[in-house]
Coordinates of N, CA and C in Angstrom, one line a residue:
M265 N -9.6 -9.5 11.9 CA -9.9 -8.5 13.0 C -11.0 -7.7 12.7
S266 N -11.9 -7.5 13.6 CA -13.1 -6.7 13.3 C -12.9 -5.2 13.6
N267 N -13.8 -4.4 13.3 CA -13.7 -3.0 13.7 C -13.5 -2.8 15.1
S268 N -14.2 -3.6 16.0 CA -14.0 -3.4 17.4 C -12.6 -3.8 17.9
N269 N -12.0 -4.7 17.2 CA -10.6 -5.1 17.5 C -9.6 -3.9 17.1
M270 N -9.9 -3.3 16.0 CA -9.1 -2.1 15.6 C -9.3 -1.0 16.6
E271 N -10.5 -0.8 17.1 CA -10.7 0.2 18.1 C -9.9 -0.1 19.4
S272 N -9.8 -1.4 19.7 CA -9.0 -1.8 20.9 C -7.6 -1.5 20.8
L273 N -7.1 -1.3 19.5 CA -5.7 -0.9 19.3 C -5.5 0.6 19.2
G274 N -6.6 1.3 19.4 CA -6.6 2.8 19.3 C -7.0 3.4 18.0
F275 N -7.5 2.6 17.0 CA -7.9 3.1 15.7 C -9.4 3.5 15.8
R276 N -9.7 4.5 15.0 CA -11.1 4.9 14.8 C -11.4 4.9 13.3
K277 N -12.5 4.4 12.9 CA -12.8 4.3 11.5 C -13.4 5.7 11.0
L278 N -12.8 6.3 10.0 CA -13.3 7.5 9.5 C -14.6 7.3 8.7
S279 N -15.5 8.3 8.7 CA -16.6 8.3 7.8 C -16.2 8.8 6.5
A280 N -17.1 8.6 5.5 CA -16.8 9.1 4.1 C -16.6 10.6 4.2
E281 N -17.4 11.3 5.0 CA -17.3 12.8 5.1 C -16.0 13.2 5.6
E282 N -15.5 12.5 6.6 CA -14.2 12.8 7.2 C -13.1 12.6 6.2
I283 N -13.2 11.6 5.4 CA -12.1 11.3 4.4 C -12.1 12.5 3.4
E284 N -13.3 13.0 3.1 CA -13.4 14.1 2.1 C -13.1 15.5 2.7
S285 N -12.9 15.6 4.0 CA -12.8 16.9 4.7 C -11.5 17.6 4.4
G286 N -10.5 17.0 3.9 CA -9.2 17.7 3.6 C -8.1 17.4 4.5
S287 N -8.3 16.9 5.7 CA -7.2 16.5 6.6 C -6.5 15.3 6.2
F288 N -7.2 14.5 5.3 CA -6.6 13.3 4.8 C -5.9 13.7 3.5
N289 N -4.6 13.9 3.6 CA -3.8 14.5 2.5 C -2.9 13.4 1.8
P290 N -3.4 12.9 0.7 CA -2.6 11.9 0.0 C -1.3 12.3 -0.6
F291 N -1.1 13.5 -0.9 CA 0.2 14.0 -1.4 C 1.3 13.9 -0.4
R292 N 0.9 14.3 0.9 CA 1.9 14.2 2.0 C 2.0 12.7 2.4
M293 N 0.9 12.0 2.5 CA 0.9 10.6 3.0 C 1.8 9.7 2.1
I294 N 1.5 9.8 0.8 CA 2.2 8.9 -0.2 C 3.6 9.4 -0.5
G295 N 3.7 10.6 -0.9 CA 4.9 11.1 -1.4 C 6.0 11.5 -0.4
K296 N 5.6 11.9 0.8 CA 6.5 12.4 1.8 C 6.7 11.4 2.9
D297 N 5.5 10.9 3.4 CA 5.6 10.0 4.6 C 5.9 8.5 4.2
W298 N 5.8 8.2 3.0 CA 5.9 6.8 2.5 C 4.7 6.0 3.0
M299 N 4.6 4.7 2.6 CA 3.6 3.9 3.1 C 4.0 2.4 3.0
L300 N 3.3 1.5 3.6 CA 3.5 0.1 3.4 C 2.3 -0.4 2.7
V301 N 2.6 -1.1 1.6 CA 1.5 -1.8 0.9 C 1.6 -3.3 1.3
S302 N 0.4 -3.8 1.9 CA 0.4 -5.1 2.5 C -0.8 -5.9 1.9
A303 N -0.6 -7.2 1.8 CA -1.7 -8.1 1.4 C -1.4 -9.5 2.0
G304 N -2.5 -10.2 2.1 CA -2.4 -11.5 2.6 C -3.3 -11.6 3.9
D305 N -3.2 -12.7 4.6 CA -3.9 -12.9 5.8 C -3.1 -13.7 6.8
E306 N -3.8 -14.2 7.8 CA -3.2 -15.0 8.9 C -2.3 -16.2 8.4
N307 N -2.7 -16.7 7.2 CA -2.0 -17.8 6.6 C -0.7 -17.5 5.8
G308 N -0.6 -16.2 5.6 CA 0.6 -15.7 4.9 C 0.4 -14.3 4.3
W309 N 1.4 -13.5 4.4 CA 1.2 -12.1 4.0 C 2.6 -11.5 3.7
N310 N 2.6 -10.4 3.1 CA 3.9 -9.6 2.9 C 3.6 -8.1 2.8
T311 N 4.6 -7.4 3.0 CA 4.5 -5.9 3.0 C 5.7 -5.3 2.3
M312 N 5.5 -4.2 1.7 CA 6.6 -3.5 1.0 C 6.4 -2.0 1.2
T313 N 7.5 -1.2 1.1 CA 7.5 0.2 1.2 C 7.2 0.8 -0.2
A314 N 6.4 1.8 -0.2 CA 6.1 2.5 -1.5 C 6.0 4.0 -1.3
S315 N 6.3 4.8 -2.3 CA 6.1 6.2 -2.2 C 5.5 6.8 -3.5
W316 N 4.9 5.9 -4.3 CA 4.1 6.3 -5.5 C 2.7 5.8 -5.4
G317 N 1.8 6.6 -5.9 CA 0.4 6.2 -5.9 C -0.5 7.4 -6.0
F318 N -1.8 7.1 -6.1 CA -2.8 8.1 -6.3 C -4.0 7.8 -5.4
M319 N -4.8 8.9 -5.0 CA -6.1 8.7 -4.4 C -7.0 9.7 -5.1
G320 N -8.2 9.3 -5.2 CA -9.2 10.1 -5.9 C -10.5 9.4 -6.1
V321 N -11.2 9.7 -7.2 CA -12.5 9.1 -7.4 C -12.3 8.3 -8.8
M322 N -12.8 7.1 -8.8 CA -12.8 6.3 -10.1 C -14.0 5.5 -10.1
W323 N -14.7 5.5 -11.2 CA -16.0 4.7 -11.3 C -17.0 5.0 -10.2
G324 N -17.0 6.3 -9.8 CA -18.0 6.7 -8.8 C -17.6 6.3 -7.4
K325 N -16.4 5.8 -7.1 CA -16.0 5.3 -5.8 C -14.7 6.0 -5.4
Q326 N -14.6 6.2 -4.1 CA -13.3 6.7 -3.5 C -12.3 5.6 -3.8
A327 N -11.2 5.9 -4.4 CA -10.2 4.9 -4.9 C -8.8 5.3 -4.7
V328 N -7.9 4.3 -4.8 CA -6.5 4.5 -4.8 C -5.9 3.7 -6.0
T329 N -4.8 4.2 -6.4 CA -4.0 3.4 -7.4 C -2.6 3.2 -6.8
T330 N -2.1 2.0 -6.7 CA -0.7 1.8 -6.3 C -0.1 1.0 -7.4
V331 N 1.2 1.0 -7.5 CA 2.0 0.4 -8.5 C 3.0 -0.6 -7.9
I332 N 3.1 -1.8 -8.4 CA 4.0 -2.8 -7.9 C 4.8 -3.4 -9.1
R333 N 6.1 -3.4 -8.9 CA 7.0 -4.1 -9.9 C 6.8 -5.6 -9.9
P334 N 7.0 -6.2 -11.0 CA 6.7 -7.7 -11.1 C 7.5 -8.6 -10.2
Q335 N 8.7 -8.2 -9.9 CA 9.6 -9.0 -9.1 C 9.3 -8.9 -7.6
R336 N 8.5 -8.0 -7.2 CA 8.2 -7.8 -5.7 C 7.3 -8.9 -5.2
Y337 N 7.7 -9.5 -4.1 CA 7.0 -10.6 -3.4 C 5.6 -10.2 -3.0
T338 N 5.4 -9.0 -2.6 CA 4.1 -8.5 -2.2 C 3.1 -8.6 -3.4
K339 N 3.6 -8.5 -4.6 CA 2.7 -8.6 -5.8 C 2.0 -9.9 -5.8
E340 N 2.6 -11.0 -5.4 CA 2.0 -12.3 -5.4 C 0.8 -12.3 -4.4
F341 N 0.9 -11.6 -3.3 CA -0.2 -11.6 -2.3 C -1.3 -10.7 -2.8
I342 N -1.0 -9.6 -3.5 CA -2.0 -8.7 -4.0 C -2.7 -9.4 -5.1
D343 N -2.0 -10.1 -6.0 CA -2.7 -10.8 -7.1 C -3.6 -12.0 -6.6
S344 N -3.3 -12.6 -5.5 CA -4.1 -13.7 -5.0 C -5.1 -13.4 -3.9
N345 N -5.3 -12.1 -3.6 CA -6.3 -11.7 -2.6 C -7.1 -10.5 -3.2
E346 N -8.3 -10.4 -2.7 CA -9.2 -9.4 -3.1 C -8.9 -8.0 -2.5
Y347 N -8.3 -8.1 -1.3 CA -8.1 -6.8 -0.5 C -6.6 -6.7 -0.2
F348 N -6.2 -5.4 0.0 CA -4.8 -5.1 0.4 C -5.0 -3.8 1.3
T349 N -3.9 -3.4 1.9 CA -3.9 -2.2 2.7 C -2.8 -1.3 2.3
L350 N -3.0 0.0 2.5 CA -1.9 1.0 2.5 C -1.9 1.5 3.9
S351 N -0.7 1.6 4.5 CA -0.7 2.0 5.9 C 0.4 3.1 6.0
F352 N 0.2 4.0 6.9 CA 1.0 5.2 7.0 C 1.5 5.3 8.5
Y353 N 2.7 5.9 8.7 CA 3.3 5.9 10.0 C 3.9 7.2 10.4
D354 N 4.2 7.3 11.7 CA 5.0 8.5 12.2 C 6.4 8.4 11.7
E355 N 7.1 9.5 11.8 CA 8.5 9.6 11.3 C 9.4 8.6 12.1
D356 N 9.1 8.3 13.3 CA 10.0 7.4 14.1 C 9.9 5.9 13.6
M357 N 9.1 5.6 12.6 CA 9.0 4.3 12.0 C 9.8 4.3 10.6
R358 N 10.5 5.4 10.3 CA 11.1 5.4 9.0 C 12.1 4.3 8.8
T359 N 12.9 3.9 9.8 CA 13.9 2.9 9.7 C 13.2 1.5 9.4
A360 N 12.1 1.3 10.0 CA 11.3 0.0 9.7 C 10.8 0.0 8.3
L361 N 10.3 1.2 7.8 CA 9.8 1.3 6.5 C 10.9 1.1 5.5
A362 N 12.1 1.7 5.7 CA 13.2 1.5 4.9 C 13.6 0.1 4.8
Y363 N 13.6 -0.6 5.9 CA 13.9 -2.1 5.9 C 13.0 -2.8 5.0
C364 N 11.7 -2.5 5.1 CA 10.7 -3.2 4.4 C 10.8 -3.0 2.9
G365 N 11.4 -1.9 2.5 CA 11.6 -1.6 1.1 C 12.9 -2.2 0.6
K366 N 13.8 -2.5 1.4 CA 15.1 -3.0 1.0 C 15.2 -4.5 1.0
Y367 N 14.5 -5.2 1.9 CA 14.6 -6.6 2.0 C 13.3 -7.3 1.5
S368 N 13.4 -8.5 1.0 CA 12.3 -9.2 0.5 C 11.8 -10.2 1.6
G369 N 10.4 -10.2 1.7 CA 9.8 -11.2 2.6 C 10.0 -12.6 2.2
R370 N 10.5 -12.9 1.0 CA 10.9 -14.2 0.6 C 12.1 -14.7 1.4
D371 N 12.9 -13.7 1.9 CA 14.2 -14.0 2.5 C 14.2 -13.7 4.0
V372 N 13.4 -12.8 4.5 CA 13.4 -12.4 5.9 C 12.0 -12.3 6.4
D373 N 11.9 -12.4 7.7 CA 10.6 -12.1 8.4 C 10.6 -10.6 8.8
K374 N 9.9 -9.8 8.0 CA 9.9 -8.4 8.2 C 9.4 -8.0 9.5
A375 N 8.3 -8.7 10.0 CA 7.8 -8.3 11.3 C 8.8 -8.6 12.4
E376 N 9.5 -9.7 12.4 CA 10.6 -10.0 13.4 C 11.7 -9.0 13.3
Q377 N 12.1 -8.6 12.1 CA 13.3 -7.7 11.9 C 13.0 -6.3 12.2
T378 N 11.7 -5.9 12.1 CA 11.4 -4.4 12.3 C 10.6 -4.2 13.6
G379 N 10.0 -5.2 14.2 CA 9.2 -5.0 15.3 C 7.7 -4.6 14.9
L380 N 7.4 -4.6 13.6 CA 6.0 -4.4 13.2 C 5.2 -5.5 13.7
S381 N 4.0 -5.2 14.2 CA 3.0 -6.2 14.7 C 1.9 -6.3 13.7
P382 N 1.8 -7.4 12.9 CA 0.7 -7.5 12.0 C -0.7 -7.7 12.7
V383 N -1.7 -7.0 12.1 CA -3.1 -7.2 12.6 C -3.9 -7.5 11.3
F384 N -4.9 -8.3 11.4 CA -5.7 -8.7 10.3 C -7.1 -8.1 10.4
V385 N -7.4 -7.3 9.4 CA -8.6 -6.5 9.3 C -9.3 -6.6 8.0
D386 N -10.5 -6.8 8.0 CA -11.3 -6.7 6.7 C -10.7 -7.6 5.6
G387 N -10.2 -8.8 6.0 CA -9.7 -9.8 5.1 C -8.3 -9.5 4.6
T388 N -7.5 -8.7 5.3 CA -6.2 -8.4 4.8 C -5.3 -8.0 6.0
T389 N -4.1 -7.6 5.7 CA -3.1 -7.3 6.7 C -2.8 -5.9 6.9
A390 N -2.6 -5.4 8.1 CA -2.1 -4.1 8.4 C -1.2 -4.2 9.6
F391 N -0.8 -3.1 10.2 CA 0.2 -3.2 11.4 C -0.3 -2.3 12.5
E392 N -0.2 -2.8 13.7 CA -0.6 -2.1 14.9 C 0.1 -0.7 15.0
Q393 N 1.3 -0.5 14.5 CA 2.0 0.7 14.7 C 1.6 1.8 13.7
A394 N 0.7 1.5 12.8 CA 0.3 2.5 11.8 C -0.5 3.6 12.4
K395 N -0.4 4.8 11.8 CA -1.3 5.9 12.3 C -2.5 6.0 11.4
T396 N -2.4 5.5 10.2 CA -3.6 5.4 9.3 C -3.5 4.1 8.5
V397 N -4.6 3.4 8.4 CA -4.7 2.2 7.5 C -5.8 2.4 6.5
V398 N -5.5 2.3 5.3 CA -6.5 2.4 4.2 C -6.7 0.9 3.7
V399 N -8.0 0.4 3.8 CA -8.3 -0.9 3.3 C -8.8 -0.8 1.9
C400 N -8.3 -1.6 1.0 CA -8.6 -1.4 -0.4 C -9.1 -2.7 -1.0
R401 N -10.1 -2.6 -1.9 CA -10.6 -3.8 -2.6 C -10.2 -3.6 -4.1
K402 N -9.5 -4.5 -4.7 CA -9.1 -4.4 -6.0 C -10.2 -4.4 -7.0
M403 N -10.1 -3.4 -8.0 CA -11.1 -3.3 -9.0 C -10.5 -3.5 -10.4
Y404 N -9.2 -3.2 -10.6 CA -8.6 -3.3 -11.9 C -7.1 -3.4 -11.7
A405 N -6.5 -4.1 -12.6 CA -5.0 -4.3 -12.7 C -4.5 -4.2 -14.1
Q406 N -3.5 -3.4 -14.3 CA -3.0 -3.2 -15.7 C -1.5 -3.1 -15.7
P407 N -0.8 -4.0 -16.4 CA 0.7 -3.8 -16.5 C 1.0 -2.5 -17.4
M408 N 2.0 -1.8 -16.9 CA 2.5 -0.7 -17.7 C 3.4 -1.2 -18.8
G409 N 3.6 -0.3 -19.8 CA 4.5 -0.7 -20.9 C 5.1 0.5 -21.6
A410 N 6.3 0.3 -22.2 CA 7.0 1.4 -22.9 C 6.1 2.1 -23.9
E411 N 5.3 1.3 -24.6 CA 4.5 1.9 -25.7 C 3.5 2.9 -25.2
F412 N 3.2 3.0 -23.9 CA 2.2 3.8 -23.4 C 2.7 5.2 -22.8
F413 N 4.0 5.3 -22.8 CA 4.6 6.5 -22.2 C 4.5 7.6 -23.3
T414 N 3.9 8.7 -22.9 CA 3.9 9.9 -23.8 C 5.1 10.8 -23.4
D415 N 5.6 10.6 -22.2 CA 6.8 11.3 -21.8 C 7.9 10.2 -21.7
K416 N 8.6 10.1 -22.8 CA 9.6 9.0 -22.9 C 10.7 9.2 -21.9
S417 N 10.9 10.4 -21.3 CA 12.0 10.6 -20.3 C 11.6 9.8 -19.0
A418 N 10.4 9.7 -18.7 CA 10.0 8.9 -17.5 C 10.3 7.4 -17.7
D419 N 10.1 6.9 -18.9 CA 10.5 5.5 -19.2 C 12.0 5.3 -19.0
E420 N 12.7 6.3 -19.6 CA 14.2 6.2 -19.6 C 14.7 6.3 -18.1
Q421 N 14.1 7.2 -17.4 CA 14.6 7.5 -16.0 C 14.3 6.3 -15.0
W422 N 13.1 5.8 -15.1 CA 12.6 4.9 -14.1 C 12.6 3.4 -14.5
Y423 N 12.8 3.1 -15.8 CA 12.7 1.7 -16.2 C 13.8 1.2 -17.1
A424 N 15.0 1.5 -16.6 CA 16.2 1.0 -17.3 C 16.2 -0.5 -17.5
N425 N 15.6 -1.2 -16.6 CA 15.6 -2.7 -16.6 C 14.3 -3.2 -17.3
K426 N 13.5 -2.3 -17.7 CA 12.2 -2.6 -18.4 C 11.3 -3.5 -17.5
D427 N 11.4 -3.3 -16.2 CA 10.6 -4.0 -15.2 C 9.4 -3.1 -14.8
Y428 N 8.5 -3.0 -15.7 CA 7.4 -2.1 -15.6 C 6.4 -2.5 -14.5
H429 N 6.0 -1.5 -13.7 CA 5.0 -1.7 -12.7 C 3.7 -2.3 -13.2
V430 N 2.9 -2.9 -12.4 CA 1.5 -3.2 -12.6 C 0.8 -2.2 -11.8
A431 N -0.2 -1.5 -12.4 CA -1.0 -0.5 -11.6 C -2.3 -1.2 -11.2
Y432 N -2.6 -1.0 -9.9 CA -3.8 -1.6 -9.3 C -4.7 -0.4 -8.9
V433 N -5.9 -0.4 -9.4 CA -6.9 0.5 -9.0 C -7.8 -0.2 -8.0
A434 N -8.0 0.4 -6.8 CA -8.8 -0.3 -5.8 C -9.8 0.7 -5.1
E435 N -10.9 0.2 -4.8 CA -11.9 1.0 -4.0 C -11.4 1.1 -2.5
I436 N -11.6 2.2 -2.0 CA -11.3 2.4 -0.5 C -12.5 1.9 0.2
V437 N -12.4 0.8 1.0 CA -13.5 0.3 1.7 C -13.5 0.6 3.2
G438 N -12.4 1.2 3.6 CA -12.3 1.6 5.0 C -11.0 2.4 5.3
V439 N -11.1 3.4 6.2 CA -9.9 4.1 6.6 C -10.0 4.2 8.1
Y440 N -8.9 3.7 8.7 CA -8.8 3.7 10.2 C -7.6 4.6 10.6
V441 N -7.9 5.5 11.6 CA -6.8 6.4 12.1 C -6.7 6.3 13.6
K442 N -5.5 6.6 14.0 CA -5.3 6.7 15.5 C -5.3 8.1 15.9

């Protein structure tokens, strides 16, 4: 889907200046609103709910970091594609986001079960119902491990099964808002 197709769905692409203006609040968006992390294309895709991540500047670029556990189906799509999206929704979509976090795309059709309508933009997948879509290009991936925790309580609290996330650092290549 091209930029004009996103516009036909009611999205507007933000400029770099608008992203930096302060109305784009990653603490609220990621930690409170949740998000869907999606990857793949018309030939196959998956999405999952997430509430952990970072936005900032890395290697001179506007960037995000998201973390995915190794058993998540979405990880296969992120690993095999250059791009992925982070998308954010209004509160009335919370049930759909909860579903996408609870069930695996290996077992169910998340779009069919939630009513989410996939759209394909900039080489990856997003959803028509999103209020904000951040298109990301992978730059770096690193598995986390017990030996790197300086705060051992975080390891104990979040990794009882030792299923450490892989951290993906990605350049923000586009932000679309409704």
